[in-house]
Short mmCIF file of C-alpha atoms and ligand atoms in Angstrom, two decimals:
data_model
loop_
_atom_site.label_atom_id
_atom_site.label_comp_id
_atom_site.label_asym_id
_atom_site.label_seq_id
_atom_site.Cartn_x
_atom_site.Cartn_y
_atom_site.Cartn_z
CA MET A 1 -30.65 0.92 -28.28
CA ILE A 2 -33.93 0.15 -26.46
CA GLY A 3 -34.79 1.68 -23.10
CA LYS A 4 -35.54 -0.95 -20.41
CA ASN A 5 -35.69 -1.37 -16.63
CA PHE A 6 -33.24 -3.35 -14.42
CA ILE A 7 -35.08 -4.67 -11.50
CA GLY A 8 -33.99 -7.36 -8.91
CA GLY A 9 -31.26 -8.54 -11.46
CA GLU A 10 -33.63 -8.88 -14.38
CA TRP A 11 -34.15 -6.67 -17.42
CA THR A 12 -37.90 -5.71 -17.97
CA ALA A 13 -39.29 -4.53 -21.22
CA LEU A 14 -41.46 -1.33 -21.05
CA ASP A 15 -44.55 -0.77 -22.90
CA ALA A 16 -44.62 2.86 -23.82
CA HIS A 17 -41.80 4.18 -25.94
CA VAL A 18 -40.56 7.39 -27.54
CA VAL A 19 -37.90 7.67 -30.21
CA VAL A 20 -34.71 9.26 -29.17
CA GLN A 21 -33.08 11.53 -31.76
CA SER A 22 -29.65 13.03 -31.45
CA PRO A 23 -29.78 16.81 -30.55
CA GLY A 24 -26.63 17.24 -32.56
CA ASP A 25 -28.23 15.69 -35.85
CA ILE A 26 -31.93 15.09 -35.55
CA SER A 27 -31.69 12.55 -38.60
CA ASP A 28 -29.73 10.34 -36.22
CA THR A 29 -32.06 7.95 -34.28
CA VAL A 30 -30.19 6.81 -31.03
CA GLY A 31 -32.87 4.41 -29.99
CA SER A 32 -36.22 4.36 -28.24
CA MET A 33 -36.86 5.26 -24.66
CA GLY A 34 -39.35 3.39 -22.48
CA PHE A 35 -40.93 4.76 -19.38
CA SER A 36 -42.07 3.32 -16.01
CA THR A 37 -45.40 3.32 -14.15
CA ALA A 38 -45.67 3.66 -10.41
CA GLN A 39 -45.86 -0.12 -10.29
CA ASP A 40 -42.60 -0.57 -11.92
CA VAL A 41 -41.02 1.73 -9.41
CA ALA A 42 -42.57 -0.16 -6.58
CA ALA A 43 -41.12 -3.36 -7.89
CA ALA A 44 -37.65 -1.79 -8.00
CA VAL A 45 -38.06 -0.42 -4.47
CA GLU A 46 -39.10 -3.92 -3.21
CA ALA A 47 -36.19 -5.59 -4.99
CA ALA A 48 -33.84 -3.17 -3.26
CA MET A 49 -35.42 -3.72 0.11
CA GLN A 50 -35.01 -7.42 -0.21
CA ALA A 51 -31.22 -7.01 -0.99
CA LYS A 52 -30.47 -4.53 1.55
CA THR A 53 -29.51 -6.55 4.64
CA ALA A 54 -27.21 -8.99 2.74
CA TRP A 55 -25.54 -6.09 1.01
CA ARG A 56 -24.92 -4.38 4.40
CA ASP A 57 -23.67 -7.56 5.95
CA LEU A 58 -21.20 -8.24 3.02
CA GLY A 59 -18.89 -5.70 4.71
CA ALA A 60 -17.12 -2.61 3.27
CA VAL A 61 -13.99 -4.35 2.09
CA ASN A 62 -16.01 -6.77 0.06
CA ARG A 63 -18.20 -4.19 -1.36
CA GLY A 64 -14.98 -2.19 -2.31
CA ASN A 65 -13.64 -5.09 -4.22
CA LEU A 66 -16.77 -5.15 -6.33
CA LEU A 67 -16.50 -1.43 -7.01
CA PHE A 68 -12.97 -1.95 -8.21
CA GLN A 69 -14.32 -4.56 -10.48
CA ALA A 70 -17.01 -2.15 -11.84
CA ALA A 71 -14.40 0.55 -12.46
CA ALA A 72 -12.29 -1.87 -14.55
CA ILE A 73 -15.42 -2.63 -16.75
CA VAL A 74 -16.45 0.95 -17.08
CA GLU A 75 -12.98 1.83 -18.08
CA GLU A 76 -12.77 -0.81 -20.79
CA HIS A 77 -16.04 0.56 -22.28
CA ALA A 78 -15.37 4.22 -21.63
CA GLU A 79 -15.12 5.07 -25.34
CA GLU A 80 -18.39 3.33 -26.11
CA LEU A 81 -20.24 5.09 -23.32
CA ALA A 82 -18.87 8.43 -24.22
CA GLN A 83 -19.97 7.94 -27.86
CA LEU A 84 -23.41 6.93 -26.83
CA ALA A 85 -23.82 9.85 -24.41
CA THR A 86 -22.55 12.30 -27.02
CA ARG A 87 -25.23 11.10 -29.38
CA GLU A 88 -28.00 10.97 -26.98
CA MET A 89 -27.45 14.35 -25.12
CA GLY A 90 -25.05 16.28 -27.39
CA LYS A 91 -21.92 16.99 -25.19
CA PRO A 92 -18.96 17.25 -27.30
CA ILE A 93 -16.92 14.06 -27.53
CA GLY A 94 -13.69 15.38 -26.02
CA GLU A 95 -15.63 16.49 -22.92
CA MET A 96 -17.67 13.22 -22.78
CA ARG A 97 -14.47 11.10 -22.92
CA GLY A 98 -13.13 13.03 -19.87
CA GLU A 99 -16.48 12.48 -18.12
CA ALA A 100 -16.46 8.66 -18.76
CA LEU A 101 -12.91 8.50 -17.27
CA ARG A 102 -14.07 10.54 -14.33
CA ALA A 103 -16.78 8.02 -13.73
CA VAL A 104 -14.12 5.42 -13.55
CA ALA A 105 -12.11 7.50 -11.13
CA ILE A 106 -15.12 8.07 -8.88
CA LEU A 107 -15.74 4.41 -8.71
CA ARG A 108 -12.18 3.77 -7.76
CA TYR A 109 -12.22 6.52 -5.22
CA TYR A 110 -15.14 5.06 -3.42
CA ALA A 111 -13.95 1.47 -3.81
CA GLY A 112 -10.99 2.69 -1.80
CA GLU A 113 -13.46 3.84 0.81
CA GLY A 114 -14.16 0.27 1.70
CA TYR A 115 -10.66 0.03 3.10
CA ARG A 116 -10.61 3.32 5.07
CA SER A 117 -11.53 3.87 8.66
CA VAL A 118 -15.01 5.17 9.72
CA GLY A 119 -15.87 6.63 13.14
CA GLU A 120 -13.79 7.45 16.15
CA VAL A 121 -12.93 6.25 19.66
CA ILE A 122 -14.39 8.61 22.28
CA PRO A 123 -13.24 8.57 25.91
CA ALA A 124 -15.82 7.13 28.31
CA ALA A 125 -16.36 8.06 31.88
CA ASN A 126 -15.91 4.62 32.94
CA PRO A 127 -12.32 3.42 32.05
CA ILE A 128 -13.42 -0.13 31.32
CA THR A 129 -15.95 1.02 28.76
CA LEU A 130 -14.97 1.28 25.10
CA GLN A 131 -17.05 4.03 23.45
CA TYR A 132 -16.84 4.64 19.65
CA THR A 133 -18.92 5.71 16.67
CA THR A 134 -19.63 3.68 13.58
CA ARG A 135 -21.51 4.31 10.40
CA GLU A 136 -24.82 2.50 9.46
CA PRO A 137 -26.36 2.61 5.85
CA LEU A 138 -29.55 4.41 5.38
CA GLY A 139 -31.16 1.34 3.58
CA VAL A 140 -32.55 2.02 0.00
CA VAL A 141 -31.39 5.12 -1.48
CA GLY A 142 -33.43 6.76 -4.43
CA VAL A 143 -31.07 8.39 -6.87
CA ILE A 144 -32.51 10.96 -9.19
CA THR A 145 -30.31 12.64 -11.72
CA PRO A 146 -30.33 15.37 -14.40
CA TRP A 147 -29.05 14.68 -18.04
CA ASN A 148 -26.10 17.12 -18.16
CA PHE A 149 -23.49 14.83 -16.65
CA PRO A 150 -25.04 11.49 -17.81
CA LEU A 151 -22.23 9.39 -16.32
CA ALA A 152 -20.47 11.35 -13.56
CA ILE A 153 -23.45 12.44 -11.58
CA PRO A 154 -25.07 9.07 -11.41
CA MET A 155 -21.71 7.61 -10.43
CA TRP A 156 -21.02 10.21 -7.75
CA LYS A 157 -24.32 9.20 -6.15
CA ILE A 158 -24.38 5.46 -6.77
CA ALA A 159 -20.78 4.65 -5.81
CA PRO A 160 -20.87 6.23 -2.31
CA ALA A 161 -24.47 4.85 -1.68
CA LEU A 162 -23.10 1.36 -2.49
CA ILE A 163 -19.91 1.37 -0.66
CA TYR A 164 -21.56 2.68 2.61
CA GLY A 165 -23.80 -0.23 2.36
CA ASN A 166 -27.07 0.93 0.72
CA THR A 167 -29.02 -0.58 -2.12
CA VAL A 168 -30.13 1.74 -4.90
CA VAL A 169 -32.97 2.56 -7.17
CA PHE A 170 -31.57 4.86 -9.99
CA LYS A 171 -33.95 7.14 -12.05
CA PRO A 172 -31.94 8.95 -14.78
CA ALA A 173 -33.25 12.07 -16.54
CA GLU A 174 -35.26 11.07 -19.62
CA TRP A 175 -32.80 12.75 -21.93
CA SER A 176 -29.87 10.58 -20.63
CA SER A 177 -31.70 7.26 -20.28
CA LEU A 178 -30.05 5.10 -22.87
CA VAL A 179 -26.53 5.80 -21.66
CA ALA A 180 -27.86 4.78 -18.15
CA VAL A 181 -29.15 1.44 -19.67
CA ARG A 182 -25.78 0.69 -21.07
CA MET A 183 -23.99 1.67 -17.92
CA MET A 184 -26.25 -0.73 -16.02
CA GLU A 185 -25.71 -3.48 -18.59
CA LEU A 186 -22.01 -3.17 -17.76
CA LEU A 187 -22.53 -3.04 -14.00
CA ALA A 188 -25.14 -5.74 -13.83
CA PRO A 189 -22.84 -8.71 -13.53
CA VAL A 190 -20.86 -7.24 -10.82
CA PHE A 191 -23.54 -6.71 -8.22
CA PRO A 192 -25.90 -9.17 -6.40
CA ALA A 193 -29.48 -9.02 -7.65
CA GLY A 194 -31.37 -6.09 -6.16
CA VAL A 195 -28.42 -4.09 -5.08
CA LEU A 196 -28.57 -1.73 -7.95
CA ASN A 197 -31.93 -1.11 -9.82
CA LEU A 198 -32.84 1.13 -12.82
CA VAL A 199 -36.09 2.60 -13.59
CA LEU A 200 -36.49 4.95 -16.67
CA GLY A 201 -39.00 7.71 -16.65
CA LEU A 202 -40.55 10.52 -18.74
CA GLY A 203 -41.62 13.59 -17.00
CA ARG A 204 -42.36 13.46 -13.36
CA GLU A 205 -44.34 10.09 -12.97
CA ALA A 206 -41.35 7.77 -12.06
CA GLY A 207 -39.51 10.24 -9.98
CA GLU A 208 -42.59 11.15 -8.00
CA ALA A 209 -43.38 7.49 -7.44
CA LEU A 210 -39.72 7.04 -6.14
CA ILE A 211 -39.85 9.92 -3.75
CA GLN A 212 -43.32 8.88 -2.39
CA HIS A 213 -42.49 5.18 -1.84
CA PRO A 214 -42.42 4.25 1.84
CA GLY A 215 -39.62 1.63 1.24
CA ILE A 216 -37.15 4.55 0.25
CA ASP A 217 -34.95 5.66 3.14
CA GLY A 218 -33.05 8.49 1.45
CA ILE A 219 -33.19 10.54 -1.69
CA THR A 220 -30.24 12.12 -3.47
CA PHE A 221 -31.41 14.46 -6.19
CA THR A 222 -29.67 16.69 -8.62
CA GLY A 223 -31.66 18.89 -11.00
CA SER A 224 -33.62 22.11 -11.08
CA ALA A 225 -34.44 24.31 -8.16
CA ALA A 226 -38.15 23.88 -8.64
CA VAL A 227 -38.24 19.98 -8.67
CA GLY A 228 -35.50 20.09 -5.95
CA ALA A 229 -37.71 22.12 -3.56
CA HIS A 230 -40.64 19.57 -4.18
CA VAL A 231 -38.37 16.58 -3.46
CA ALA A 232 -37.11 18.31 -0.22
CA GLU A 233 -40.73 19.10 0.82
CA THR A 234 -41.80 15.47 0.20
CA ALA A 235 -38.78 13.97 1.98
CA THR A 236 -39.21 16.32 4.98
CA ARG A 237 -42.92 15.28 5.32
CA ARG A 238 -42.01 11.62 5.12
CA GLY A 239 -39.09 12.21 7.68
CA ILE A 240 -36.40 10.70 5.52
CA LYS A 241 -33.01 11.96 4.81
CA TYR A 242 -32.54 13.99 1.53
CA GLN A 243 -29.97 15.75 -0.46
CA THR A 244 -30.83 18.35 -3.29
CA GLU A 245 -28.16 19.80 -5.55
CA MET A 246 -29.75 22.47 -7.77
CA GLY A 247 -29.06 25.33 -10.04
CA GLY A 248 -26.41 28.04 -10.14
CA LYS A 249 -25.86 31.55 -11.64
CA ASN A 250 -22.16 31.56 -11.13
CA PRO A 251 -20.13 34.80 -11.27
CA VAL A 252 -16.56 35.41 -12.33
CA ILE A 253 -15.19 38.48 -10.83
CA VAL A 254 -12.34 40.11 -12.83
CA ALA A 255 -10.31 42.66 -10.65
CA ARG A 256 -8.38 45.51 -12.13
CA ASP A 257 -5.11 43.59 -11.35
CA ALA A 258 -6.37 40.38 -13.04
CA ASN A 259 -4.28 38.41 -15.62
CA LEU A 260 -6.81 39.13 -18.41
CA ASP A 261 -5.69 36.44 -20.80
CA LEU A 262 -6.16 33.72 -18.02
CA ALA A 263 -9.47 35.36 -17.03
CA VAL A 264 -10.78 35.29 -20.57
CA ASP A 265 -9.59 31.82 -21.32
CA LEU A 266 -11.28 30.36 -18.17
CA ALA A 267 -14.47 32.48 -18.37
CA VAL A 268 -14.94 31.19 -21.94
CA SER A 269 -14.31 27.69 -20.88
CA GLY A 270 -16.72 28.12 -17.90
CA ALA A 271 -19.42 29.50 -19.93
CA MET A 272 -19.33 27.72 -23.26
CA ARG A 273 -18.06 24.20 -22.61
CA SER A 274 -21.02 21.78 -22.53
CA ALA A 275 -22.83 24.52 -24.23
CA GLY A 276 -23.17 26.26 -20.83
CA GLN A 277 -25.25 23.36 -19.42
CA LYS A 278 -23.46 22.87 -16.18
CA CYS A 279 -24.73 23.80 -12.86
CA THR A 280 -21.27 25.37 -12.25
CA ALA A 281 -21.09 27.24 -15.63
CA THR A 282 -19.99 30.63 -15.70
CA SER A 283 -22.92 32.83 -16.44
CA ARG A 284 -22.06 36.29 -15.20
CA VAL A 285 -18.73 38.30 -15.59
CA ILE A 286 -18.43 41.07 -13.01
CA VAL A 287 -15.65 43.19 -14.22
CA GLU A 288 -14.16 46.37 -12.76
CA GLU A 289 -14.68 49.38 -15.17
CA ALA A 290 -10.82 50.02 -15.15
CA VAL A 291 -10.33 46.85 -17.25
CA HIS A 292 -13.75 46.44 -18.86
CA GLU A 293 -12.74 47.55 -22.27
CA PRO A 294 -9.57 45.39 -22.83
CA PHE A 295 -11.35 42.47 -21.13
CA LEU A 296 -14.30 42.63 -23.36
CA GLU A 297 -12.36 42.97 -26.53
CA LYS A 298 -10.31 39.78 -25.74
CA LEU A 299 -13.50 37.97 -24.58
CA VAL A 300 -15.40 38.76 -27.79
CA ALA A 301 -12.54 37.68 -29.99
CA ALA A 302 -12.21 34.43 -28.10
CA VAL A 303 -15.92 33.53 -28.28
CA ARG A 304 -16.19 34.39 -31.89
CA ALA A 305 -13.34 31.97 -32.58
CA LEU A 306 -14.94 28.93 -30.92
CA LYS A 307 -15.83 26.02 -33.12
CA VAL A 308 -19.54 25.25 -33.10
CA GLY A 309 -20.70 21.93 -34.65
CA ASN A 310 -21.30 18.24 -34.57
CA PRO A 311 -20.34 16.98 -31.06
CA LEU A 312 -18.93 13.79 -32.40
CA GLN A 313 -16.18 15.73 -34.12
CA ALA A 314 -13.05 15.97 -31.80
CA ASP A 315 -12.41 19.65 -32.55
CA THR A 316 -15.99 20.92 -31.70
CA TYR A 317 -15.87 23.28 -28.75
CA VAL A 318 -19.69 24.14 -28.51
CA GLY A 319 -21.99 21.45 -29.36
CA PRO A 320 -25.89 21.45 -29.47
CA VAL A 321 -28.05 21.93 -26.45
CA VAL A 322 -29.90 18.89 -25.20
CA SER A 323 -33.38 19.21 -26.61
CA LYS A 324 -35.87 21.37 -28.40
CA PRO A 325 -37.54 22.63 -25.20
CA GLN A 326 -34.11 23.64 -23.82
CA PHE A 327 -33.29 25.32 -27.20
CA GLU A 328 -36.46 27.32 -27.11
CA LYS A 329 -35.93 28.31 -23.48
CA ILE A 330 -32.50 29.66 -24.20
CA GLN A 331 -33.84 31.58 -27.27
CA GLY A 332 -36.37 33.16 -25.04
CA TYR A 333 -33.54 34.33 -22.74
CA ILE A 334 -31.67 35.77 -25.62
CA GLU A 335 -34.73 37.67 -26.60
CA ALA A 336 -35.18 38.82 -22.85
CA GLY A 337 -31.60 40.07 -22.89
CA LEU A 338 -32.34 42.21 -26.12
CA ARG A 339 -35.54 43.56 -24.67
CA ASP A 340 -33.95 44.55 -21.32
CA GLY A 341 -31.45 46.72 -23.39
CA ALA A 342 -28.19 44.74 -22.81
CA ARG A 343 -25.69 45.04 -25.70
CA LEU A 344 -25.36 41.84 -27.72
CA VAL A 345 -21.59 41.55 -28.64
CA ALA A 346 -21.33 38.01 -29.82
CA GLY A 347 -23.68 35.30 -31.07
CA GLY A 348 -27.48 35.77 -30.68
CA GLU A 349 -28.52 34.73 -34.22
CA MET A 350 -29.69 31.00 -34.40
CA LEU A 351 -27.64 28.83 -36.61
CA ASP A 352 -28.84 26.89 -39.55
CA LEU A 353 -27.69 23.33 -38.62
CA ASP A 354 -29.56 20.04 -38.23
CA GLY A 355 -29.76 20.14 -34.52
CA TYR A 356 -30.39 22.27 -31.51
CA TYR A 357 -27.37 24.72 -31.87
CA VAL A 358 -27.23 27.96 -29.94
CA PRO A 359 -24.38 30.17 -30.88
CA PRO A 360 -22.01 31.11 -28.01
CA THR A 361 -23.56 34.48 -27.05
CA VAL A 362 -22.29 37.39 -24.96
CA PHE A 363 -24.22 40.41 -23.65
CA ASP A 364 -22.34 43.42 -22.46
CA ARG A 365 -23.49 46.09 -19.91
CA VAL A 366 -26.12 43.74 -18.49
CA HIS A 367 -28.05 45.19 -15.55
CA SER A 368 -27.48 43.12 -12.46
CA GLN A 369 -31.21 42.71 -11.82
CA ALA A 370 -32.12 41.98 -15.47
CA VAL A 371 -33.68 38.58 -16.09
CA ILE A 372 -30.62 37.22 -17.86
CA ALA A 373 -28.46 38.24 -14.87
CA GLN A 374 -30.68 36.58 -12.26
CA GLU A 375 -32.21 33.37 -13.83
CA GLU A 376 -30.30 30.15 -14.66
CA ILE A 377 -30.10 30.13 -18.41
CA PHE A 378 -28.43 26.73 -18.83
CA GLY A 379 -27.11 27.55 -22.29
CA PRO A 380 -24.01 29.09 -23.92
CA VAL A 381 -24.96 32.67 -23.00
CA LEU A 382 -22.73 34.95 -20.86
CA GLY A 383 -23.64 38.41 -19.33
CA VAL A 384 -20.94 40.93 -18.65
CA ILE A 385 -21.66 43.42 -15.70
CA PRO A 386 -19.23 46.34 -15.34
CA VAL A 387 -18.86 47.58 -11.81
CA GLY A 388 -17.04 50.55 -10.23
CA ASP A 389 -15.03 48.74 -7.48
CA MET A 390 -14.53 45.50 -5.58
CA ASP A 391 -17.24 46.38 -3.01
CA GLU A 392 -19.78 46.61 -5.84
CA ALA A 393 -18.36 43.52 -7.42
CA ILE A 394 -19.04 41.47 -4.27
CA ARG A 395 -22.30 42.92 -3.74
CA THR A 396 -23.37 42.12 -7.23
CA ALA A 397 -21.95 38.50 -7.09
CA ASN A 398 -24.16 38.02 -3.93
CA ASN A 399 -27.25 39.66 -5.00
CA ILE A 400 -28.84 36.47 -6.38
CA ARG A 401 -30.85 33.56 -4.99
CA TYR A 402 -28.17 30.96 -5.99
CA GLY A 403 -24.88 30.28 -4.42
CA LEU A 404 -22.99 27.31 -6.13
CA SER A 405 -19.70 28.40 -7.51
CA ALA A 406 -17.69 31.70 -7.91
CA SER A 407 -14.35 32.68 -9.24
CA VAL A 408 -12.29 35.71 -8.90
CA PHE A 409 -9.36 36.72 -11.05
CA THR A 410 -6.88 38.93 -9.25
CA GLY A 411 -3.04 39.25 -8.73
CA SER A 412 -3.69 40.43 -5.08
CA LEU A 413 -3.76 38.04 -2.24
CA ALA A 414 -5.84 40.54 -0.18
CA THR A 415 -8.45 40.72 -2.91
CA ALA A 416 -8.39 36.96 -3.40
CA LEU A 417 -8.92 36.30 0.44
CA ARG A 418 -11.52 38.98 0.83
CA CYS A 419 -13.61 37.35 -1.95
CA VAL A 420 -13.11 33.89 -0.31
CA ARG A 421 -14.46 35.36 3.01
CA GLU A 422 -17.38 37.43 1.55
CA ILE A 423 -18.76 35.54 -1.45
CA GLU A 424 -21.84 33.50 -0.71
CA ALA A 425 -21.17 30.26 -2.52
CA GLY A 426 -20.32 26.61 -1.76
CA LEU A 427 -17.22 26.72 -4.09
CA VAL A 428 -14.83 29.76 -4.33
CA ARG A 429 -12.12 29.57 -6.94
CA VAL A 430 -9.22 31.99 -7.24
CA ASN A 431 -7.74 32.36 -10.79
CA GLU A 432 -9.65 29.11 -11.58
CA GLU A 433 -12.76 28.29 -13.67
CA THR A 434 -16.12 28.18 -11.79
CA ALA A 435 -16.56 24.59 -13.18
CA GLY A 436 -14.01 21.79 -13.01
CA VAL A 437 -14.28 20.75 -9.29
CA GLU A 438 -12.31 17.67 -8.37
CA LEU A 439 -13.91 14.50 -7.37
CA GLN A 440 -12.04 14.09 -4.03
CA ALA A 441 -13.14 17.46 -2.70
CA PRO A 442 -16.54 18.27 -1.26
CA PHE A 443 -19.05 19.70 -3.76
CA GLY A 444 -22.22 21.59 -3.15
CA GLY A 445 -23.83 25.03 -2.82
CA VAL A 446 -25.54 27.43 -0.37
CA LYS A 447 -28.81 29.49 -0.83
CA ALA A 448 -31.18 27.96 -3.48
CA SER A 449 -28.37 25.91 -5.00
CA SER A 450 -28.32 23.20 -2.41
CA SER A 451 -29.82 21.55 0.59
CA HIS A 452 -26.39 22.40 2.17
CA SER A 453 -25.17 18.79 2.37
CA ARG A 454 -22.06 18.05 0.28
CA GLU A 455 -21.38 15.31 -2.30
CA GLN A 456 -18.20 13.76 -3.47
CA GLY A 457 -14.89 13.02 -1.61
CA ARG A 458 -15.16 11.94 2.03
CA ALA A 459 -18.11 14.40 2.59
CA ALA A 460 -20.36 11.88 1.00
CA ILE A 461 -20.38 9.69 4.01
CA ASP A 462 -22.35 12.23 5.87
CA PHE A 463 -25.39 11.73 3.68
CA TYR A 464 -25.19 7.99 2.86
CA THR A 465 -24.94 6.99 6.52
CA HIS A 466 -26.21 7.38 10.07
CA VAL A 467 -23.73 7.79 12.92
CA LYS A 468 -24.18 5.05 15.58
CA THR A 469 -22.77 5.77 18.93
CA VAL A 470 -21.60 2.53 20.78
CA ALA A 471 -20.57 1.87 24.30
CA VAL A 472 -19.07 -1.57 25.29
CA ARG A 473 -18.46 -2.27 28.96
CA GLY A 474 -15.67 -4.85 29.55
CA LEU A 475 -17.91 -6.42 32.35
P1 NAD B 1 -35.04 18.53 -13.72
O1 NAD B 1 -35.36 19.16 -12.28
O2 NAD B 1 -36.06 18.94 -14.67
O3 NAD B 1 -35.05 17.05 -13.47
C1 NAD B 1 -34.03 16.40 -12.73
C2 NAD B 1 -34.59 14.93 -12.38
O4 NAD B 1 -35.78 15.01 -11.52
C3 NAD B 1 -34.82 14.09 -13.67
O5 NAD B 1 -34.50 12.85 -13.46
C4 NAD B 1 -36.36 14.25 -13.60
O6 NAD B 1 -37.06 13.19 -14.36
C5 NAD B 1 -36.79 14.22 -12.14
N1 NAD B 1 -38.12 14.67 -11.75
C6 NAD B 1 -38.94 15.52 -12.45
N2 NAD B 1 -39.98 15.74 -11.67
C7 NAD B 1 -39.90 14.99 -10.53
C8 NAD B 1 -40.77 14.80 -9.52
N3 NAD B 1 -41.91 15.33 -9.28
N4 NAD B 1 -40.32 14.07 -8.39
C9 NAD B 1 -39.08 13.44 -8.58
N5 NAD B 1 -38.20 13.55 -9.62
C10 NAD B 1 -38.66 14.38 -10.57
O7 NAD B 1 -33.51 19.08 -14.08
P2 NAD B 1 -32.82 18.76 -15.43
O8 NAD B 1 -33.36 19.73 -16.43
O9 NAD B 1 -32.67 17.29 -15.74
O10 NAD B 1 -31.33 19.26 -15.10
C11 NAD B 1 -30.96 20.64 -15.20
C12 NAD B 1 -30.75 21.23 -13.81
O11 NAD B 1 -29.93 20.47 -13.07
C13 NAD B 1 -30.21 22.60 -13.78
O12 NAD B 1 -31.00 23.44 -12.98
C14 NAD B 1 -28.87 22.45 -13.22
O13 NAD B 1 -28.29 23.57 -12.65
C15 NAD B 1 -29.03 21.39 -12.27
N6 NAD B 1 -27.89 20.73 -12.02
C16 NAD B 1 -27.33 20.88 -10.68
C17 NAD B 1 -26.00 20.28 -10.37
C18 NAD B 1 -25.47 20.47 -9.03
O14 NAD B 1 -24.75 19.57 -8.55
N7 NAD B 1 -25.90 21.46 -8.28
C19 NAD B 1 -25.38 19.48 -11.30
C20 NAD B 1 -25.94 19.36 -12.53
C21 NAD B 1 -27.24 19.83 -12.81
#
């Protein structure tokens, strides 16, 4: 597969290329990735600008019908997309199949938005005046995504952008470019030229050109906190709307009255699926001392039993991490954990496989201020922090710059409701995994995790549109 751009309804070849090797088996060459210059990005923005008025004027119902068509095409090719994504970025095939179907469901959900009402009728002082609100698209939206959900994240940005009447320039992460190209090949016949454009990029050049371009009216970004802060600053300076969804350091609190089997099961799934590379991954378990020992014993047994291996095999639980730099970064964090005196109770030693495999790793008795308890690792590494009581548990959960997702395992309604009230996070989940949020519910964080807007569900309309207030006097 060859990386190329899709601009104004045409595919354009790119000059510069790098070979893409599968992180699960580096002898498997997936294709070659091209990357764009600022001129390529400008051409894409101009194509989107030219298409925007006709797309807005097509009307929401007609746009919805096109999104239904797109959903059917993606569904027909879900297995192919899942296989390609697994080869390109290493997510185990079982999870990737689920993600491909989620992309289909997202398309259907937003297709349905074309049929739902927007706005409200508001009483006017003059009884012969009809006063109401409606929604207007922003115009051209720049979509910048990470690699860890190569189908779902682009779709939960592109689908609402389109249904609410915006045209799009999509810049995927370099590690998930080829699957983006394939997805665009499938979607290209559905939409008028210029409505949906793709520019590939390596490093920061294409993304930077996109956020700086004066033709961009809004930017939706998901990625690291550092790049997100830069995107936010640039958009603020330019006076355009932006949305930044960033990292997490998500805690699970295990109370003394928790169902320990359920807590272990969902902490392991939250921490180790996708090799821990989810913004909502569980990375800290804060457990009351009263149940620390039995919880740890069950946790270590469950983690040691996980199957690590080739992500294309259906029974693999933990696949590789996405890339060599990511692999080295995680190794650095495991060394930091050892240096800081945490007790390594599972994993830790690197595996001798032909890819970037990090074994599922658990540290016990991690200090709540240690590097591995404070920084986002984005790998299959879990830290256990024992605490004396629920006051200390909540303090520890909140003593962090991030605030994306948090779970509490408890049999007590009072403890559950207290955590819901007091935990600083955009998502609080009781007896549930930190990851696995449903597409029809609002998604986003607080503190350094998010610009505080929400994605998914009906909440998306708030970012992708402006409210217009209308008053019409009946003469
Ligand atoms: P990243 O910040 O390195 O890159 C994200 C995107 O930004 C990529 O497409 C990249 O090319 C682009 N980019 C880089 N420099 C840019 C610049 N100067 N201007 C504009 N764009 C630029 O993140 P990543 O490594 O791809 O993804 C992992 C991160 O994403 C983690 O921190 C994870 O927590 C976060 N994430 C957050 C969510 C969420 O919804 N909160 C979901 C998934 C991932």
